[in-house]
CSV table of C-alpha atoms in Angstrom, one decimal:
chain,number,residue,atom,x,y,z
A,30,MET,CA,32.2,94.5,34.9
A,31,LYS,CA,28.9,96.7,35.2
A,32,ARG,CA,26.8,93.7,35.0
A,33,LYS,CA,28.7,92.3,38.1
A,34,ILE,CA,28.4,95.4,40.1
A,35,LEU,CA,24.8,95.7,39.4
A,36,LYS,CA,24.4,92.1,40.7
A,37,GLY,CA,26.4,93.1,43.8
A,38,LEU,CA,24.2,95.8,44.4
A,39,LEU,CA,20.9,93.9,43.9
A,40,LEU,CA,22.2,91.2,46.2
A,41,ALA,CA,22.9,93.9,49.0
A,42,LEU,CA,19.6,95.3,48.4
A,43,VAL,CA,17.7,92.0,48.7
A,44,VAL,CA,19.7,91.2,52.1
A,45,MET,CA,18.9,94.6,53.4
A,46,ILE,CA,15.1,94.2,52.8
A,47,VAL,CA,15.1,90.7,54.2
A,48,GLY,CA,17.1,91.6,57.0
A,49,THR,CA,14.4,94.5,58.0
A,50,LEU,CA,11.5,92.5,57.8
A,51,ALA,CA,10.7,92.3,61.5
A,52,LEU,CA,12.3,95.5,62.6
A,53,SER,CA,10.0,97.0,65.3
A,54,ILE,CA,10.8,99.0,68.3
A,55,ARG,CA,8.1,98.7,70.9
A,56,PRO,CA,9.3,100.1,74.1
A,57,GLU,CA,5.9,99.3,75.9
A,58,TYR,CA,6.0,95.8,74.9
A,59,SER,CA,9.4,94.8,76.3
A,60,GLY,CA,8.7,97.0,79.8
A,61,VAL,CA,11.8,99.2,79.5
A,62,ASN,CA,9.9,101.4,82.2
A,63,TYR,CA,9.5,98.7,84.3
A,64,SER,CA,11.4,98.9,87.6
A,65,PRO,CA,12.2,96.5,90.6
A,66,ALA,CA,9.8,99.0,92.7
A,67,ASP,CA,6.9,98.1,90.3
A,68,SER,CA,6.8,94.5,91.3
A,69,GLN,CA,4.1,93.0,93.4
A,70,ASN,CA,5.6,89.5,93.2
A,71,LYS,CA,7.4,87.9,95.9
A,72,THR,CA,9.1,84.8,94.1
A,73,ASP,CA,9.9,82.0,96.2
A,74,LYS,CA,13.7,81.9,96.1
A,75,THR,CA,13.6,78.1,97.3
A,76,VAL,CA,14.3,76.1,94.1
A,77,ARG,CA,13.2,72.6,94.4
A,78,PHE,CA,11.7,69.5,92.2
A,79,GLY,CA,8.2,70.0,91.4
A,80,GLU,CA,5.4,67.7,92.4
A,81,ASP,CA,5.8,65.6,89.2
A,82,GLY,CA,9.5,65.1,90.5
A,83,LYS,CA,11.0,67.1,87.9
A,84,LEU,CA,13.2,70.2,87.4
A,85,LYS,CA,13.0,71.9,84.2
A,86,ILE,CA,16.0,74.6,83.6
A,87,LEU,CA,15.7,77.2,80.8
A,88,HIS,CA,19.1,78.2,79.8
A,89,ILE,CA,19.5,81.7,78.3
A,90,THR,CA,22.7,83.1,77.3
A,91,ASP,CA,24.3,86.0,75.2
A,92,THR,CA,21.1,88.3,74.8
A,93,HIS,CA,23.6,91.2,74.2
A,94,LEU,CA,20.7,93.5,74.9
A,95,LYS,CA,20.9,97.1,73.7
A,96,LEU,CA,18.4,99.8,72.5
A,97,ASN,CA,18.3,99.0,68.7
A,98,HIS,CA,16.2,97.2,66.2
A,99,ASN,CA,17.2,93.8,67.8
A,100,PHE,CA,15.8,95.0,71.1
A,101,ASP,CA,12.2,93.8,70.9
A,102,PRO,CA,12.7,90.8,69.0
A,103,THR,CA,15.3,89.4,71.6
A,104,VAL,CA,13.0,90.2,74.5
A,105,TRP,CA,10.1,88.7,72.8
A,106,MET,CA,12.0,85.4,72.1
A,107,VAL,CA,13.1,85.0,75.9
A,108,GLU,CA,9.3,85.9,76.8
A,109,ARG,CA,8.0,83.2,74.5
A,110,ALA,CA,10.6,80.7,75.9
A,111,CYS,CA,9.3,81.2,79.2
A,112,ASP,CA,5.6,80.8,78.3
A,113,GLU,CA,6.4,77.8,76.1
A,114,GLU,CA,8.6,75.9,78.6
A,115,LYS,CA,7.4,77.1,81.8
A,116,PRO,CA,10.7,76.5,83.6
A,117,ASP,CA,11.1,76.1,87.3
A,118,ILE,CA,14.5,78.4,87.1
A,119,VAL,CA,16.3,80.4,84.4
A,120,MET,CA,19.9,80.3,84.0
A,121,LEU,CA,21.3,83.6,82.5
A,122,THR,CA,25.0,82.9,81.8
A,123,GLY,CA,26.6,86.4,80.5
A,124,ASP,CA,26.9,88.9,77.9
A,125,ILE,CA,23.3,89.9,79.0
A,126,VAL,CA,23.1,93.7,78.4
A,127,LEU,CA,25.1,96.3,76.7
A,128,ASN,CA,26.7,98.3,79.7
A,129,CYS,CA,25.8,101.7,78.5
A,130,ASP,CA,27.5,105.0,79.2
A,131,ASN,CA,25.2,105.9,82.0
A,132,ALA,CA,23.8,103.6,84.6
A,133,GLU,CA,20.2,104.4,84.2
A,134,ASP,CA,20.3,103.2,80.3
A,135,THR,CA,21.7,100.1,81.6
A,136,LYS,CA,19.0,99.5,84.3
A,137,LYS,CA,16.3,100.1,81.8
A,138,LEU,CA,17.8,97.3,79.8
A,139,ILE,CA,18.0,95.0,82.7
A,140,ASN,CA,14.4,96.0,83.7
A,141,ALA,CA,13.2,94.8,80.3
A,142,LEU,CA,14.8,91.3,80.7
A,143,MET,CA,14.1,90.8,84.6
A,144,ASN,CA,10.3,91.9,84.1
A,145,ILE,CA,9.7,88.7,82.0
A,146,PHE,CA,11.0,86.4,84.9
A,147,ASP,CA,9.6,88.7,87.7
A,148,SER,CA,6.2,89.1,86.4
A,149,ARG,CA,5.9,85.2,86.0
A,150,SER,CA,7.6,84.3,89.4
A,151,ILE,CA,10.3,82.5,87.8
A,152,PRO,CA,13.5,82.2,90.0
A,153,VAL,CA,16.5,83.5,87.8
A,154,ALA,CA,20.3,82.9,88.4
A,155,VAL,CA,22.8,85.4,86.8
A,156,THR,CA,26.4,85.2,86.0
A,157,PHE,CA,28.7,87.3,83.7
A,158,GLY,CA,30.4,87.0,80.5
A,159,ASN,CA,33.3,88.8,78.8
A,160,HIS,CA,31.1,91.8,77.7
A,161,ASP,CA,29.0,92.6,80.5
A,162,SER,CA,31.3,95.0,82.2
A,163,GLU,CA,34.1,95.5,79.6
A,164,GLN,CA,32.8,99.0,79.2
A,165,GLY,CA,30.1,101.2,80.4
A,166,ALA,CA,29.2,102.8,83.7
A,167,MET,CA,28.4,99.9,86.0
A,168,SER,CA,30.8,97.3,87.4
A,169,ARG,CA,30.1,93.6,87.8
A,170,GLU,CA,29.5,94.2,91.4
A,171,GLU,CA,27.1,97.0,90.7
A,172,LEU,CA,25.3,95.0,87.9
A,173,MET,CA,24.6,92.1,90.4
A,174,ALA,CA,23.4,94.4,93.1
A,175,TYR,CA,20.9,96.0,90.5
A,176,TYR,CA,19.9,92.3,89.3
A,177,ASN,CA,19.4,91.3,92.8
A,178,THR,CA,16.9,94.1,93.5
A,179,PHE,CA,14.3,91.8,91.8
A,180,SER,CA,12.4,89.7,93.8
A,181,CYS,CA,12.9,86.7,91.1
A,182,SER,CA,16.8,86.8,91.4
A,183,VAL,CA,18.6,84.0,93.2
A,184,SER,CA,21.9,85.2,92.2
A,185,VAL,CA,24.8,85.8,95.0
A,186,ASP,CA,27.6,88.3,95.0
A,187,ASP,CA,30.4,86.2,96.4
A,188,GLY,CA,32.1,89.1,97.8
A,189,GLU,CA,35.7,90.5,97.5
A,190,ASP,CA,37.3,87.5,98.8
A,191,MET,CA,36.8,85.4,95.5
A,192,SER,CA,37.7,86.4,92.1
A,193,GLY,CA,34.9,87.9,89.8
A,194,CYS,CA,31.4,88.3,90.8
A,195,GLY,CA,28.8,85.7,90.6
A,196,THR,CA,30.3,82.3,91.7
A,197,TYR,CA,28.0,80.5,93.9
A,198,ASN,CA,25.9,77.2,94.0
A,199,ILE,CA,22.1,76.6,94.3
A,200,PRO,CA,21.1,73.7,96.3
A,201,VAL,CA,17.9,71.9,94.7
A,202,LEU,CA,15.6,70.7,97.3
A,203,SER,CA,13.5,67.4,97.0
A,204,SER,CA,10.0,67.8,95.9
A,205,ASP,CA,8.8,67.3,99.8
A,206,GLY,CA,11.5,69.7,100.7
A,207,GLU,CA,13.1,67.4,103.1
A,208,LYS,CA,16.7,67.3,101.7
A,209,VAL,CA,19.2,68.7,99.1
A,210,SER,CA,18.6,66.4,96.1
A,211,PHE,CA,20.7,68.2,93.4
A,212,ASN,CA,22.9,71.1,92.8
A,213,LEU,CA,23.6,73.9,90.3
A,214,TRP,CA,26.8,75.4,90.2
A,215,VAL,CA,27.3,78.9,88.8
A,216,PHE,CA,30.7,80.5,87.8
A,217,ASP,CA,32.0,83.7,86.7
A,218,SER,CA,34.4,82.6,84.1
A,219,GLY,CA,35.8,86.2,83.8
A,220,ASP,CA,36.3,88.3,80.7
A,221,TYR,CA,40.1,88.9,79.5
A,222,ASP,CA,43.7,88.1,80.8
A,223,GLU,CA,46.3,90.9,80.9
A,224,GLU,CA,47.1,89.9,77.2
A,225,GLY,CA,43.5,90.5,75.9
A,226,ARG,CA,42.7,86.8,75.6
A,227,TYR,CA,39.7,85.3,76.9
A,228,SER,CA,40.0,84.4,80.7
A,229,CYS,CA,38.8,81.5,82.9
A,230,VAL,CA,37.7,80.2,86.2
A,231,GLN,CA,40.4,81.1,88.8
A,232,PRO,CA,42.4,79.1,91.2
A,233,ASP,CA,40.4,80.6,94.2
A,234,GLN,CA,37.1,79.6,92.7
A,235,ILE,CA,38.4,76.1,92.0
A,236,GLU,CA,39.3,75.8,95.6
A,237,TRP,CA,35.8,77.3,96.7
A,238,TYR,CA,34.2,74.5,94.6
A,239,LYS,CA,36.2,71.8,96.1
A,240,GLN,CA,35.4,72.8,99.7
A,241,THR,CA,31.6,73.2,99.0
A,242,SER,CA,31.3,70.0,97.0
A,243,ASP,CA,33.0,68.3,99.9
A,244,LYS,CA,30.5,70.0,102.4
A,245,LEU,CA,27.5,69.0,100.2
A,246,LYS,CA,28.7,65.4,100.4
A,247,ALA,CA,29.2,65.4,104.3
A,248,GLU,CA,25.6,66.8,104.7
A,249,ASN,CA,24.3,64.1,102.5
A,250,ASP,CA,25.6,61.1,104.5
A,251,GLY,CA,28.8,60.9,102.4
A,252,GLU,CA,26.9,60.7,99.2
A,253,LYS,CA,27.8,63.0,96.4
A,254,VAL,CA,25.3,65.5,95.3
A,255,SER,CA,24.8,65.3,91.4
A,256,SER,CA,25.1,68.8,89.9
A,257,LEU,CA,25.3,70.9,86.7
A,258,VAL,CA,27.6,73.7,85.9
A,259,PHE,CA,26.6,77.0,84.4
A,260,GLN,CA,29.1,79.5,83.2
A,261,HIS,CA,29.9,81.7,80.1
A,262,ILE,CA,33.1,80.6,78.7
A,263,ILE,CA,34.0,77.1,77.7
A,264,VAL,CA,36.7,75.1,79.4
A,265,ALA,CA,39.8,74.4,77.5
A,266,GLU,CA,39.2,70.5,77.6
A,267,ILE,CA,36.8,71.1,74.9
A,268,TYR,CA,39.8,70.6,72.3
A,269,ASP,CA,40.7,67.5,74.1
A,270,ALA,CA,37.1,66.3,73.4
A,271,LEU,CA,37.2,66.9,69.8
A,272,GLU,CA,39.2,65.3,67.0
A,273,LYS,CA,42.3,67.1,65.9
A,274,SER,CA,43.1,67.3,62.2
A,275,GLU,CA,46.3,68.8,60.8
A,276,SER,CA,44.1,70.4,57.8
A,277,TRP,CA,41.1,72.1,57.2
A,278,LYS,CA,38.0,69.9,56.4
A,279,SER,CA,34.2,70.8,56.2
A,280,TYR,CA,32.9,71.4,59.7
A,281,ALA,CA,36.4,71.6,61.2
A,282,TYR,CA,37.6,74.7,63.0
A,283,LYS,CA,40.8,76.3,63.9
A,284,HIS,CA,42.0,76.0,67.5
A,285,LEU,CA,41.6,79.5,68.9
A,286,TYR,CA,45.3,79.8,69.8
A,287,ASN,CA,47.1,77.3,67.8
A,288,GLU,CA,46.4,78.3,64.0
A,289,ASP,CA,47.8,75.0,62.5
A,290,GLU,CA,45.3,72.9,64.3
A,291,TYR,CA,41.7,72.2,63.4
A,292,TYR,CA,38.9,70.3,65.5
A,293,LEU,CA,35.8,68.6,64.8
A,294,PHE,CA,33.4,66.1,66.2
A,295,ASP,CA,35.1,62.8,67.4
A,296,ALA,CA,32.8,59.8,65.8
A,297,ASP,CA,34.2,57.5,68.7
A,298,ARG,CA,32.7,59.9,71.4
A,299,VAL,CA,29.1,60.7,72.6
A,300,ASN,CA,28.2,63.7,70.6
A,301,TYR,CA,25.1,65.7,69.8
A,302,GLY,CA,24.2,68.9,68.0
A,303,THR,CA,26.2,71.0,65.7
A,304,ILE,CA,29.4,72.9,65.8
A,305,ARG,CA,29.3,76.1,63.6
A,306,GLU,CA,32.3,78.3,64.8
A,307,THR,CA,35.6,77.8,66.7
A,308,PRO,CA,35.1,77.0,70.5
A,309,CYS,CA,36.6,80.0,72.4
A,310,PRO,CA,37.9,78.8,75.8
A,311,GLY,CA,40.3,80.9,78.1
A,312,TYR,CA,43.9,80.9,77.3
A,313,ALA,CA,44.9,79.7,80.6
A,314,ASN,CA,43.8,76.6,82.4
A,315,TYR,CA,43.9,76.3,86.4
A,316,GLY,CA,42.4,73.1,86.5
A,317,GLN,CA,38.4,73.6,86.8
A,318,PHE,CA,37.5,70.7,84.6
A,319,GLU,CA,40.2,68.5,86.2
A,320,ALA,CA,38.7,69.2,89.6
A,321,MET,CA,35.3,68.4,88.9
A,322,VAL,CA,36.3,65.0,87.3
A,323,GLU,CA,38.1,64.3,90.7
A,324,LYS,CA,35.0,65.1,92.7
A,325,GLY,CA,32.7,63.2,90.5
A,326,ASP,CA,29.6,65.2,91.2
A,327,VAL,CA,29.2,67.0,88.0
A,328,LEU,CA,27.1,65.6,85.2
A,329,ALA,CA,27.5,68.3,82.4
A,330,MET,CA,29.0,72.0,82.1
A,331,PHE,CA,26.5,74.6,80.1
A,332,THR,CA,28.1,77.6,78.6
A,333,GLY,CA,27.4,80.2,76.0
A,334,HIS,CA,29.9,82.6,74.4
A,335,ASP,CA,30.1,80.9,71.2
A,336,HIS,CA,27.0,82.1,69.5
A,337,THR,CA,26.2,79.6,66.8
A,338,ASN,CA,27.4,76.3,68.7
A,339,ALA,CA,24.7,73.8,69.9
A,340,PHE,CA,26.6,70.8,70.8
A,341,GLY,CA,27.6,68.5,73.6
A,342,VAL,CA,30.6,66.0,73.7
A,343,GLU,CA,31.2,63.5,76.5
A,344,TYR,CA,34.8,63.8,78.0
A,345,GLU,CA,36.0,62.1,81.1
A,346,GLY,CA,32.5,61.4,82.4
A,347,ILE,CA,31.4,65.1,82.1
A,348,ASP,CA,29.4,66.4,79.0
A,349,ILE,CA,30.7,69.9,77.9
A,350,VAL,CA,27.9,71.6,76.4
A,351,ASN,CA,27.5,74.9,74.6
A,352,SER,CA,24.0,76.6,73.9
A,353,LEU,CA,22.8,79.0,71.3
A,354,SER,CA,22.9,82.8,71.7
A,355,THR,CA,19.4,84.2,72.6
A,356,ARG,CA,20.0,87.1,70.3
A,357,TYR,CA,18.2,88.3,67.3
A,358,ILE,CA,20.5,90.0,64.9
A,359,GLY,CA,18.3,90.3,61.6
A,360,LEU,CA,20.3,88.2,59.3
A,361,PHE,CA,19.6,84.7,57.7
A,362,HIS,CA,21.9,82.9,60.3
A,363,SER,CA,20.1,84.9,63.2
A,364,THR,CA,17.6,82.1,62.9
A,365,GLN,CA,20.0,79.8,64.5
A,366,CYS,CA,19.4,81.8,67.7
A,367,GLY,CA,17.5,80.0,70.4
A,368,TYR,CA,17.5,78.6,73.8
A,369,ARG,CA,18.5,75.0,75.6
A,370,VAL,CA,16.2,73.1,77.9
A,371,VAL,CA,17.6,70.7,80.6
A,372,GLU,CA,15.3,68.6,82.8
A,373,VAL,CA,16.4,66.3,85.7
A,374,ASP,CA,14.1,63.7,87.3
A,375,GLU,CA,14.4,63.3,91.0
A,376,ASN,CA,14.3,59.8,90.7
A,377,ASP,CA,17.3,59.4,89.0
A,378,THR,CA,19.7,62.5,89.5
A,379,SER,CA,22.8,60.7,88.1
A,380,ASP,CA,21.5,61.8,84.5
A,381,TYR,CA,19.6,64.5,82.8
A,382,GLU,CA,18.0,65.1,79.4
A,383,THR,CA,18.7,68.3,77.3
A,384,ARG,CA,17.2,69.7,74.0
A,385,VAL,CA,17.8,73.0,72.0
A,386,VAL,CA,15.0,75.1,70.5
A,387,ARG,CA,15.9,77.0,67.5
A,388,MET,CA,13.7,80.0,66.9
A,389,PHE,CA,13.1,78.8,63.4
A,390,ASP,CA,11.8,75.5,64.5
A,391,THR,CA,9.0,77.2,66.5
A,392,TYR,CA,7.2,78.3,63.6
A,393,ASP,CA,5.5,77.1,60.4
A,394,PHE,CA,3.5,79.1,57.8
A,395,GLY,CA,0.3,77.9,59.6
A,396,THR,CA,1.5,79.6,62.8
A,397,VAL,CA,2.1,82.7,60.7
A,398,LYS,CA,-1.3,82.8,59.4
A,399,GLU,CA,-2.5,82.5,63.2
A,400,GLU,CA,-0.5,85.4,64.2
A,401,LYS,CA,-1.7,87.4,61.3
A,402,LEU,CA,-5.2,86.9,62.4
A,403,SER,CA,-4.2,87.8,65.8
A,404,GLY,CA,-3.8,91.5,64.7
A,405,ASP,CA,-0.4,91.8,66.4
A,406,THR,CA,1.8,93.3,63.6
A,407,PHE,CA,4.9,92.7,65.4
A,408,ARG,CA,4.4,89.2,66.1
A,409,TYR,CA,3.0,88.5,62.6
A,410,ARG,CA,6.2,89.9,61.1
A,411,MET,CA,8.6,88.3,63.5
A,412,SER,CA,6.9,84.9,62.9
A,413,ARG,CA,7.0,85.4,59.1
A,414,GLU,CA,10.6,86.1,59.3
A,415,PHE,CA,11.4,83.2,61.3
A,416,ALA,CA,9.2,80.8,59.1
A,417,PHE,CA,10.9,82.0,55.9
A,418,LYS,CA,14.4,82.3,56.9
A,419,GLY,CA,14.2,79.1,58.9
A,420,MET,CA,12.8,77.0,56.0
A,421,VAL,CA,15.6,78.2,53.7
A,422,GLN,CA,18.3,77.5,56.4
A,423,LYS,CA,17.2,74.3,57.4
A,424,PHE,CA,17.1,73.1,53.9
A,425,ALA,CA,20.6,74.4,53.1
A,426,THR,CA,22.0,72.9,56.5
A,427,VAL,CA,20.4,69.5,55.5
A,428,ALA,CA,21.5,69.6,52.2
A,429,TYR,CA,25.2,70.5,52.9
A,430,GLY,CA,25.3,68.0,55.6
A,431,LYS,CA,24.0,65.0,53.7
A,432,LEU,CA,26.6,66.3,50.8
A,433,ILE,CA,29.5,66.1,53.4
A,434,GLU,CA,28.4,62.8,54.7
A,435,ALA,CA,28.1,61.4,51.2
A,436,VAL,CA,31.4,62.6,50.2
A,437,THR,CA,33.5,61.8,53.3
A,438,GLY,CA,31.6,59.5,55.3
A,439,ARG,CA,31.7,61.9,58.1
A,440,GLN,CA,28.7,62.8,60.3
A,441,VAL,CA,28.7,66.7,61.0
A,442,THR,CA,25.5,67.0,62.9
A,443,TYR,CA,24.1,64.6,65.6
A,444,PRO,CA,20.6,64.6,67.1
A,445,ASP,CA,20.0,67.2,69.6
């Protein structure tokens, strides 16, 4: 018994040591003292295809920023993603900052994040998740108003006539600026219903989508305008797109609301990426996905909310896609955090390309050496952690996936 207790204590000690390898609080690094009044930038809020005919979208979600040891590493990851990818627009899909007990602290967190985009003149679109306003001093409307004080924000407060706050569309102009060639839909998918279950896009928002879709089509000489959707909570149809199992299997996950049902990738569909936790849609379903199938202008829906899921599945002509949380939490599986890149070609807007970037894939030990030589202790410690934890996690993930495939014949991970 004593030996077991000793082993347990040693294991706990190792986890604590590894989990704190990269803890570093550097407020000056993340710009928490920056405010919109400091900005000298006037970001062009017109979104268009670049001179190369491409549109690059950076999808950041579930940063869960708060002033603790996770703060600087998370801000650093977002900053690094912007510098690596150089996107044309950033989509922030909820659970962005912890809503603090006073508005000033909440604003400091927003400042730190928005400074990244503002200082690089990158347009950014914001919508909210279930955590943004569930507690704290600021309402969704107050949060949106503050985000919009930054010159880089292209977000829209849709007003009191529509449910939620932050349901709007962003027309994407052609590279010559002559016409609307593409469209980005942004939906506030709510927080919780009266029973405390996850919410979803409401009927009035769906009606707005239908009318706006028809208007875009009419203004485009009767041709539908291809588009992508960004919101926090995934649609209920995700369970229709997966394969149902009556019993547990490796990499099969319980239905959120029906505990006797399990779901996994359907090998007969187009799949990519990995599922690592139960998809969590809203309890109700007012027909958002059905409306989009009917209109035929949506290529894919991109969501966050489920932090370790990085997958896409095709269903009724629309890809249902979930992106990783861009949040550092200091544990081994936190190296699963990352971001998604989506690219559209102006010459063929009927399709798109996407890829997931996991933070553990961005570092090897050669890069760690370079960071050490740079003299930046914070970056060195972060890169060392991601390289080490990533190596362990990649090995474990690949080995376990191969084992499941060998034993069951079932593929559990598809190429991103």
